[in-house]
Amino acid sequence: RVEIPLDIRSLADFRRWTVSDVFPEKGRIDFIEGRIEVDMSPEDIFCHGALKSECARVLTRRVKEDDLGLLLIDATRVSSPEADLSCEPDIVFVSHEAIDLGRAVLVPKAGGQPGRFVEIEGPADLVVEIVSDTSVNKDTKRLPAAFFRAGVREFWLADARGDEPTLVLHRPGEAGFEPIPRDPEGFQTSPVLQRRFRLAATRDRRGNWAFDLLEEQK
């Protein structure tokens, strides 16, 4: 059970709540265009958790090897006053360049020591969302629209709930995110990471999904 304070009327109110001692430690609580959305459902081990882990594994390696910036997973709050948004994406990447130029700001922990931060304000370079049964509309429509308004440079949407798991890379178009065309081998090129990616999925010995995020040079 989540008790939402009655005095939250704006994004600023919500952000203050998220860093307070009474903010819930469990669940995903987002603020999207004036609406607070709460999801306390457990994470599906294979359709969500395993897929997220594989994407995070490959992206973390790429970001570390090329010293590109920060790759963060779960419970990393990203806020955008321009988009009236505060959420915790499954995976978020913020480049050194974005931080150096002030496009994205690391919000320090109140009264904390130097180097302690609790939130990212501004557009991330890349966001990954994995569709859950309890948040299909939010994951596939409301969040992508909000990320677009926030100025996110690249958006990945993964869905492993059906018979054929999918991963689609998107880039900003005129009115929203648009899928990046696939090459003849099924790869999509990431403008942010300058690599080609394709999701491969097989069944393990127990019939559960096992994922490989394939990566190649551009």
PDB file of C-alpha atoms in Angstrom:
ATOM      1  CA  ARG A   1       0.000   0.000   0.000  1.00  0.00           C
ATOM      2  CA  VAL A   2       1.261   3.449  -0.965  1.00  0.00           C
ATOM      3  CA  GLU A   3       0.031   6.599   0.750  1.00  0.00           C
ATOM      4  CA  ILE A   4       0.336   9.626  -1.504  1.00  0.00           C
ATOM      5  CA  PRO A   5       0.460  12.996   0.278  1.00  0.00           C
ATOM      6  CA  LEU A   6      -2.597  15.115  -0.448  1.00  0.00           C
ATOM      7  CA  ASP A   7      -0.546  18.261  -1.000  1.00  0.00           C
ATOM      8  CA  ILE A   8       1.206  17.034  -4.163  1.00  0.00           C
ATOM      9  CA  ARG A   9      -0.109  19.292  -6.913  1.00  0.00           C
ATOM     10  CA  SER A  10       2.913  19.724  -9.160  1.00  0.00           C
ATOM     11  CA  LEU A  11       6.109  18.121 -10.388  1.00  0.00           C
ATOM     12  CA  ALA A  12       8.072  20.158  -7.857  1.00  0.00           C
ATOM     13  CA  ASP A  13       5.887  18.794  -5.037  1.00  0.00           C
ATOM     14  CA  PHE A  14       6.386  15.256  -6.308  1.00  0.00           C
ATOM     15  CA  ARG A  15      10.155  15.632  -6.549  1.00  0.00           C
ATOM     16  CA  ARG A  16      10.338  16.872  -2.978  1.00  0.00           C
ATOM     17  CA  TRP A  17       8.350  13.831  -1.882  1.00  0.00           C
ATOM     18  CA  THR A  18      10.700  11.421  -3.689  1.00  0.00           C
ATOM     19  CA  VAL A  19      13.682  12.573  -1.631  1.00  0.00           C
ATOM     20  CA  SER A  20      11.827  12.651   1.682  1.00  0.00           C
ATOM     21  CA  ASP A  21      12.057  10.018   4.412  1.00  0.00           C
ATOM     22  CA  VAL A  22       8.447   8.937   3.817  1.00  0.00           C
ATOM     23  CA  PHE A  23       8.803   8.068   0.130  1.00  0.00           C
ATOM     24  CA  PRO A  24       8.156   4.311  -0.414  1.00  0.00           C
ATOM     25  CA  GLU A  25      11.239   2.147  -0.832  1.00  0.00           C
ATOM     26  CA  LYS A  26       9.476  -0.413  -3.036  1.00  0.00           C
ATOM     27  CA  GLY A  27       7.532  -0.198  -6.256  1.00  0.00           C
ATOM     28  CA  ARG A  28       7.788   2.148  -9.196  1.00  0.00           C
ATOM     29  CA  ILE A  29       6.167   5.546  -8.762  1.00  0.00           C
ATOM     30  CA  ASP A  30       6.179   7.947 -11.704  1.00  0.00           C
ATOM     31  CA  PHE A  31       4.840  11.444 -12.324  1.00  0.00           C
ATOM     32  CA  ILE A  32       3.659  11.920 -15.907  1.00  0.00           C
ATOM     33  CA  GLU A  33       1.891  15.124 -16.958  1.00  0.00           C
ATOM     34  CA  GLY A  34       0.375  15.844 -13.574  1.00  0.00           C
ATOM     35  CA  ARG A  35      -0.574  12.244 -12.885  1.00  0.00           C
ATOM     36  CA  ILE A  36       1.036   9.997 -10.270  1.00  0.00           C
ATOM     37  CA  GLU A  37       1.262   6.375 -11.404  1.00  0.00           C
ATOM     38  CA  VAL A  38       2.072   3.575  -8.973  1.00  0.00           C
ATOM     39  CA  ASP A  39       3.087   0.033  -9.947  1.00  0.00           C
ATOM     40  CA  MET A  40       3.745  -2.359  -7.063  1.00  0.00           C
ATOM     41  CA  SER A  41       3.637  -5.531  -9.185  1.00  0.00           C
ATOM     42  CA  PRO A  42       6.556  -7.970  -8.906  1.00  0.00           C
ATOM     43  CA  GLU A  43       8.959  -7.996 -11.833  1.00  0.00           C
ATOM     44  CA  ASP A  44       8.645 -10.960 -14.198  1.00  0.00           C
ATOM     45  CA  ILE A  45      11.891 -12.925 -13.900  1.00  0.00           C
ATOM     46  CA  PHE A  46      12.408 -13.750 -17.564  1.00  0.00           C
ATOM     47  CA  CYS A  47      10.215 -11.409 -19.638  1.00  0.00           C
ATOM     48  CA  HIS A  48      11.483  -8.412 -17.725  1.00  0.00           C
ATOM     49  CA  GLY A  49      14.372  -9.128 -15.355  1.00  0.00           C
ATOM     50  CA  ALA A  50      16.478 -11.368 -17.597  1.00  0.00           C
ATOM     51  CA  LEU A  51      15.990  -9.115 -20.615  1.00  0.00           C
ATOM     52  CA  LYS A  52      16.899  -6.028 -18.619  1.00  0.00           C
ATOM     53  CA  SER A  53      20.010  -7.739 -17.267  1.00  0.00           C
ATOM     54  CA  GLU A  54      21.191  -8.659 -20.761  1.00  0.00           C
ATOM     55  CA  CYS A  55      20.643  -5.156 -22.125  1.00  0.00           C
ATOM     56  CA  ALA A  56      22.395  -3.679 -19.099  1.00  0.00           C
ATOM     57  CA  ARG A  57      25.323  -6.083 -19.471  1.00  0.00           C
ATOM     58  CA  VAL A  58      26.032  -5.120 -23.064  1.00  0.00           C
ATOM     59  CA  LEU A  59      25.392  -1.408 -22.627  1.00  0.00           C
ATOM     60  CA  THR A  60      27.492  -1.211 -19.462  1.00  0.00           C
ATOM     61  CA  ARG A  61      30.405  -2.825 -21.279  1.00  0.00           C
ATOM     62  CA  ARG A  62      30.122  -0.411 -24.198  1.00  0.00           C
ATOM     63  CA  VAL A  63      29.853   2.658 -21.969  1.00  0.00           C
ATOM     64  CA  LYS A  64      32.798   1.577 -19.798  1.00  0.00           C
ATOM     65  CA  GLU A  65      35.078   0.531 -22.645  1.00  0.00           C
ATOM     66  CA  ASP A  66      34.559   3.808 -24.502  1.00  0.00           C
ATOM     67  CA  ASP A  67      34.302   5.950 -21.332  1.00  0.00           C
ATOM     68  CA  LEU A  68      31.063   7.463 -22.584  1.00  0.00           C
ATOM     69  CA  GLY A  69      29.341   8.475 -19.354  1.00  0.00           C
ATOM     70  CA  LEU A  70      26.935   6.958 -16.816  1.00  0.00           C
ATOM     71  CA  LEU A  71      24.878   3.802 -17.387  1.00  0.00           C
ATOM     72  CA  LEU A  72      22.367   3.349 -14.564  1.00  0.00           C
ATOM     73  CA  ILE A  73      19.810   0.644 -13.850  1.00  0.00           C
ATOM     74  CA  ASP A  74      16.598   0.766 -11.794  1.00  0.00           C
ATOM     75  CA  ALA A  75      15.707   3.262  -9.087  1.00  0.00           C
ATOM     76  CA  THR A  76      17.557   6.085 -10.854  1.00  0.00           C
ATOM     77  CA  ARG A  77      15.156   8.982 -10.917  1.00  0.00           C
ATOM     78  CA  VAL A  78      15.109  11.138 -14.032  1.00  0.00           C
ATOM     79  CA  SER A  79      13.120  14.366 -14.037  1.00  0.00           C
ATOM     80  CA  SER A  80      12.265  16.893 -16.719  1.00  0.00           C
ATOM     81  CA  PRO A  81      10.376  20.089 -15.854  1.00  0.00           C
ATOM     82  CA  GLU A  82       9.920  20.709 -19.600  1.00  0.00           C
ATOM     83  CA  ALA A  83       8.032  17.427 -19.993  1.00  0.00           C
ATOM     84  CA  ASP A  84       6.348  17.486 -16.551  1.00  0.00           C
ATOM     85  CA  LEU A  85       7.999  14.133 -15.912  1.00  0.00           C
ATOM     86  CA  SER A  86       9.714  12.279 -13.086  1.00  0.00           C
ATOM     87  CA  CYS A  87      10.304   8.550 -13.471  1.00  0.00           C
ATOM     88  CA  GLU A  88      12.693   5.649 -12.940  1.00  0.00           C
ATOM     89  CA  PRO A  89      13.518   4.089 -16.334  1.00  0.00           C
ATOM     90  CA  ASP A  90      14.636   0.472 -16.536  1.00  0.00           C
ATOM     91  CA  ILE A  91      17.976   1.632 -17.958  1.00  0.00           C
ATOM     92  CA  VAL A  92      19.255   5.158 -18.526  1.00  0.00           C
ATOM     93  CA  PHE A  93      22.453   6.455 -20.127  1.00  0.00           C
ATOM     94  CA  VAL A  94      23.751   9.993 -19.650  1.00  0.00           C
ATOM     95  CA  SER A  95      26.892  10.999 -21.517  1.00  0.00           C
ATOM     96  CA  HIS A  96      29.836  12.918 -20.109  1.00  0.00           C
ATOM     97  CA  GLU A  97      29.127  15.535 -22.764  1.00  0.00           C
ATOM     98  CA  ALA A  98      25.550  16.055 -21.554  1.00  0.00           C
ATOM     99  CA  ILE A  99      26.768  16.592 -17.996  1.00  0.00           C
ATOM    100  CA  ASP A 100      29.703  18.798 -19.006  1.00  0.00           C
ATOM    101  CA  LEU A 101      27.470  21.044 -21.139  1.00  0.00           C
ATOM    102  CA  GLY A 102      24.735  21.199 -18.514  1.00  0.00           C
ATOM    103  CA  ARG A 103      22.073  19.460 -20.597  1.00  0.00           C
ATOM    104  CA  ALA A 104      21.743  16.921 -17.794  1.00  0.00           C
ATOM    105  CA  VAL A 105      22.343  17.847 -14.171  1.00  0.00           C
ATOM    106  CA  LEU A 106      23.182  15.505 -11.304  1.00  0.00           C
ATOM    107  CA  VAL A 107      21.035  16.629  -8.375  1.00  0.00           C
ATOM    108  CA  PRO A 108      22.953  16.344  -5.084  1.00  0.00           C
ATOM    109  CA  LYS A 109      21.602  14.625  -2.021  1.00  0.00           C
ATOM    110  CA  ALA A 110      20.356  17.120   0.555  1.00  0.00           C
ATOM    111  CA  GLY A 111      23.041  17.635   3.164  1.00  0.00           C
ATOM    112  CA  GLY A 112      25.083  14.867   1.613  1.00  0.00           C
ATOM    113  CA  GLN A 113      28.792  14.587   1.060  1.00  0.00           C
ATOM    114  CA  PRO A 114      30.371  15.703  -2.234  1.00  0.00           C
ATOM    115  CA  GLY A 115      29.746  13.156  -4.963  1.00  0.00           C
ATOM    116  CA  ARG A 116      26.402  11.987  -3.531  1.00  0.00           C
ATOM    117  CA  PHE A 117      23.503  12.407  -5.966  1.00  0.00           C
ATOM    118  CA  VAL A 118      19.858  11.321  -5.974  1.00  0.00           C
ATOM    119  CA  GLU A 119      18.417  12.390  -9.326  1.00  0.00           C
ATOM    120  CA  ILE A 120      19.161  13.367 -12.910  1.00  0.00           C
ATOM    121  CA  GLU A 121      17.444  16.502 -14.174  1.00  0.00           C
ATOM    122  CA  GLY A 122      17.294  17.020 -17.911  1.00  0.00           C
ATOM    123  CA  PRO A 123      17.245  14.807 -20.989  1.00  0.00           C
ATOM    124  CA  ALA A 124      19.095  11.506 -20.892  1.00  0.00           C
ATOM    125  CA  ASP A 125      20.967  10.466 -24.005  1.00  0.00           C
ATOM    126  CA  LEU A 126      19.386   7.012 -24.086  1.00  0.00           C
ATOM    127  CA  VAL A 127      16.524   5.353 -22.211  1.00  0.00           C
ATOM    128  CA  VAL A 128      15.502   1.689 -22.267  1.00  0.00           C
ATOM    129  CA  GLU A 129      12.025   0.570 -21.211  1.00  0.00           C
ATOM    130  CA  ILE A 130      10.872  -3.044 -21.010  1.00  0.00           C
ATOM    131  CA  VAL A 131       7.142  -3.608 -21.326  1.00  0.00           C
ATOM    132  CA  SER A 132       5.344  -5.076 -18.321  1.00  0.00           C
ATOM    133  CA  ASP A 133       1.848  -6.578 -18.250  1.00  0.00           C
ATOM    134  CA  THR A 134       0.698  -3.993 -15.720  1.00  0.00           C
ATOM    135  CA  SER A 135       1.973  -0.935 -17.572  1.00  0.00           C
ATOM    136  CA  VAL A 136       1.621  -1.582 -21.297  1.00  0.00           C
ATOM    137  CA  ASN A 137       0.018   1.743 -22.165  1.00  0.00           C
ATOM    138  CA  LYS A 138       2.483   3.686 -20.048  1.00  0.00           C
ATOM    139  CA  ASP A 139       5.528   1.843 -21.416  1.00  0.00           C
ATOM    140  CA  THR A 140       4.512   2.017 -25.069  1.00  0.00           C
ATOM    141  CA  LYS A 141       2.731   5.376 -25.298  1.00  0.00           C
ATOM    142  CA  ARG A 142       2.811   7.794 -22.380  1.00  0.00           C
ATOM    143  CA  LEU A 143       6.455   7.374 -21.384  1.00  0.00           C
ATOM    144  CA  PRO A 144       7.838   7.510 -24.953  1.00  0.00           C
ATOM    145  CA  ALA A 145       5.831  10.685 -25.579  1.00  0.00           C
ATOM    146  CA  ALA A 146       7.151  12.198 -22.354  1.00  0.00           C
ATOM    147  CA  PHE A 147      10.742  11.215 -23.156  1.00  0.00           C
ATOM    148  CA  PHE A 148      10.369  12.830 -26.574  1.00  0.00           C
ATOM    149  CA  ARG A 149       9.130  16.075 -25.028  1.00  0.00           C
ATOM    150  CA  ALA A 150      12.008  15.923 -22.556  1.00  0.00           C
ATOM    151  CA  GLY A 151      14.543  15.793 -25.384  1.00  0.00           C
ATOM    152  CA  VAL A 152      15.818  12.235 -24.908  1.00  0.00           C
ATOM    153  CA  ARG A 153      18.091  11.485 -27.858  1.00  0.00           C
ATOM    154  CA  GLU A 154      17.328   7.776 -28.236  1.00  0.00           C
ATOM    155  CA  PHE A 155      14.666   5.402 -26.911  1.00  0.00           C
ATOM    156  CA  TRP A 156      14.720   1.604 -26.845  1.00  0.00           C
ATOM    157  CA  LEU A 157      11.547  -0.401 -26.286  1.00  0.00           C
ATOM    158  CA  ALA A 158      11.804  -4.117 -25.493  1.00  0.00           C
ATOM    159  CA  ASP A 159       8.929  -6.569 -25.150  1.00  0.00           C
ATOM    160  CA  ALA A 160       9.411 -10.254 -24.319  1.00  0.00           C
ATOM    161  CA  ARG A 161       5.854 -11.125 -23.316  1.00  0.00           C
ATOM    162  CA  GLY A 162       4.894 -12.794 -26.583  1.00  0.00           C
ATOM    163  CA  ASP A 163       6.165 -15.648 -28.716  1.00  0.00           C
ATOM    164  CA  GLU A 164       8.776 -13.438 -30.394  1.00  0.00           C
ATOM    165  CA  PRO A 165      10.637 -11.028 -28.086  1.00  0.00           C
ATOM    166  CA  THR A 166      11.371  -7.696 -29.714  1.00  0.00           C
ATOM    167  CA  LEU A 167      13.752  -4.798 -29.243  1.00  0.00           C
ATOM    168  CA  VAL A 168      13.156  -1.651 -31.262  1.00  0.00           C
ATOM    169  CA  LEU A 169      15.527   1.310 -31.257  1.00  0.00           C
ATOM    170  CA  HIS A 170      13.914   4.718 -31.831  1.00  0.00           C
ATOM    171  CA  ARG A 171      15.196   8.173 -32.676  1.00  0.00           C
ATOM    172  CA  PRO A 172      13.341  11.506 -32.527  1.00  0.00           C
ATOM    173  CA  GLY A 173      11.165  12.376 -35.500  1.00  0.00           C
ATOM    174  CA  GLU A 174       9.029  15.426 -36.184  1.00  0.00           C
ATOM    175  CA  ALA A 175       6.212  14.538 -33.785  1.00  0.00           C
ATOM    176  CA  GLY A 176       7.606  11.695 -31.695  1.00  0.00           C
ATOM    177  CA  PHE A 177      10.024   8.800 -31.657  1.00  0.00           C
ATOM    178  CA  GLU A 178      10.342   6.806 -34.870  1.00  0.00           C
ATOM    179  CA  PRO A 179      11.814   3.298 -35.309  1.00  0.00           C
ATOM    180  CA  ILE A 180      15.320   3.216 -36.716  1.00  0.00           C
ATOM    181  CA  PRO A 181      15.379   1.177 -39.961  1.00  0.00           C
ATOM    182  CA  ARG A 182      16.840  -2.322 -39.779  1.00  0.00           C
ATOM    183  CA  ASP A 183      19.597  -3.470 -42.095  1.00  0.00           C
ATOM    184  CA  PRO A 184      19.330  -6.749 -44.050  1.00  0.00           C
ATOM    185  CA  GLU A 185      20.707  -8.653 -41.029  1.00  0.00           C
ATOM    186  CA  GLY A 186      18.077  -7.225 -38.704  1.00  0.00           C
ATOM    187  CA  PHE A 187      20.418  -4.839 -36.881  1.00  0.00           C
ATOM    188  CA  GLN A 188      19.571  -1.254 -35.978  1.00  0.00           C
ATOM    189  CA  THR A 189      22.238   1.421 -35.632  1.00  0.00           C
ATOM    190  CA  SER A 190      22.284   3.465 -32.436  1.00  0.00           C
ATOM    191  CA  PRO A 191      23.063   7.128 -33.206  1.00  0.00           C
ATOM    192  CA  VAL A 192      24.092   7.674 -29.581  1.00  0.00           C
ATOM    193  CA  LEU A 193      26.403   4.677 -29.175  1.00  0.00           C
ATOM    194  CA  GLN A 194      27.493   4.373 -32.818  1.00  0.00           C
ATOM    195  CA  ARG A 195      27.019   0.603 -32.765  1.00  0.00           C
ATOM    196  CA  ARG A 196      24.599  -1.835 -34.389  1.00  0.00           C
ATOM    197  CA  PHE A 197      22.324  -3.896 -32.148  1.00  0.00           C
ATOM    198  CA  ARG A 198      19.934  -6.821 -32.512  1.00  0.00           C
ATOM    199  CA  LEU A 199      18.166  -8.911 -29.884  1.00  0.00           C
ATOM    200  CA  ALA A 200      18.390 -12.701 -30.177  1.00  0.00           C
ATOM    201  CA  ALA A 201      16.189 -14.943 -28.035  1.00  0.00           C
ATOM    202  CA  THR A 202      16.146 -18.704 -27.527  1.00  0.00           C
ATOM    203  CA  ARG A 203      14.536 -21.072 -25.062  1.00  0.00           C
ATOM    204  CA  ASP A 204      16.674 -22.588 -22.315  1.00  0.00           C
ATOM    205  CA  ARG A 205      16.460 -26.171 -21.063  1.00  0.00           C
ATOM    206  CA  ARG A 206      13.372 -25.308 -18.985  1.00  0.00           C
ATOM    207  CA  GLY A 207      11.625 -23.505 -21.788  1.00  0.00           C
ATOM    208  CA  ASN A 208      12.279 -20.028 -20.444  1.00  0.00           C
ATOM    209  CA  TRP A 209      13.638 -17.165 -22.496  1.00  0.00           C
ATOM    210  CA  ALA A 210      17.387 -16.635 -22.740  1.00  0.00           C
ATOM    211  CA  PHE A 211      18.553 -13.423 -24.397  1.00  0.00           C
ATOM    212  CA  ASP A 212      21.608 -12.197 -26.269  1.00  0.00           C
ATOM    213  CA  LEU A 213      21.923  -8.560 -27.223  1.00  0.00           C
ATOM    214  CA  LEU A 214      24.164  -8.738 -30.255  1.00  0.00           C
ATOM    215  CA  GLU A 215      26.439  -5.777 -30.889  1.00  0.00           C
ATOM    216  CA  GLU A 216      28.557  -4.934 -33.914  1.00  0.00           C
ATOM    217  CA  GLN A 217      30.554  -1.942 -35.043  1.00  0.00           C
ATOM    218  CA  LYS A 218      28.729   0.518 -37.228  1.00  0.00           C
TER     219      LYS A 218
END
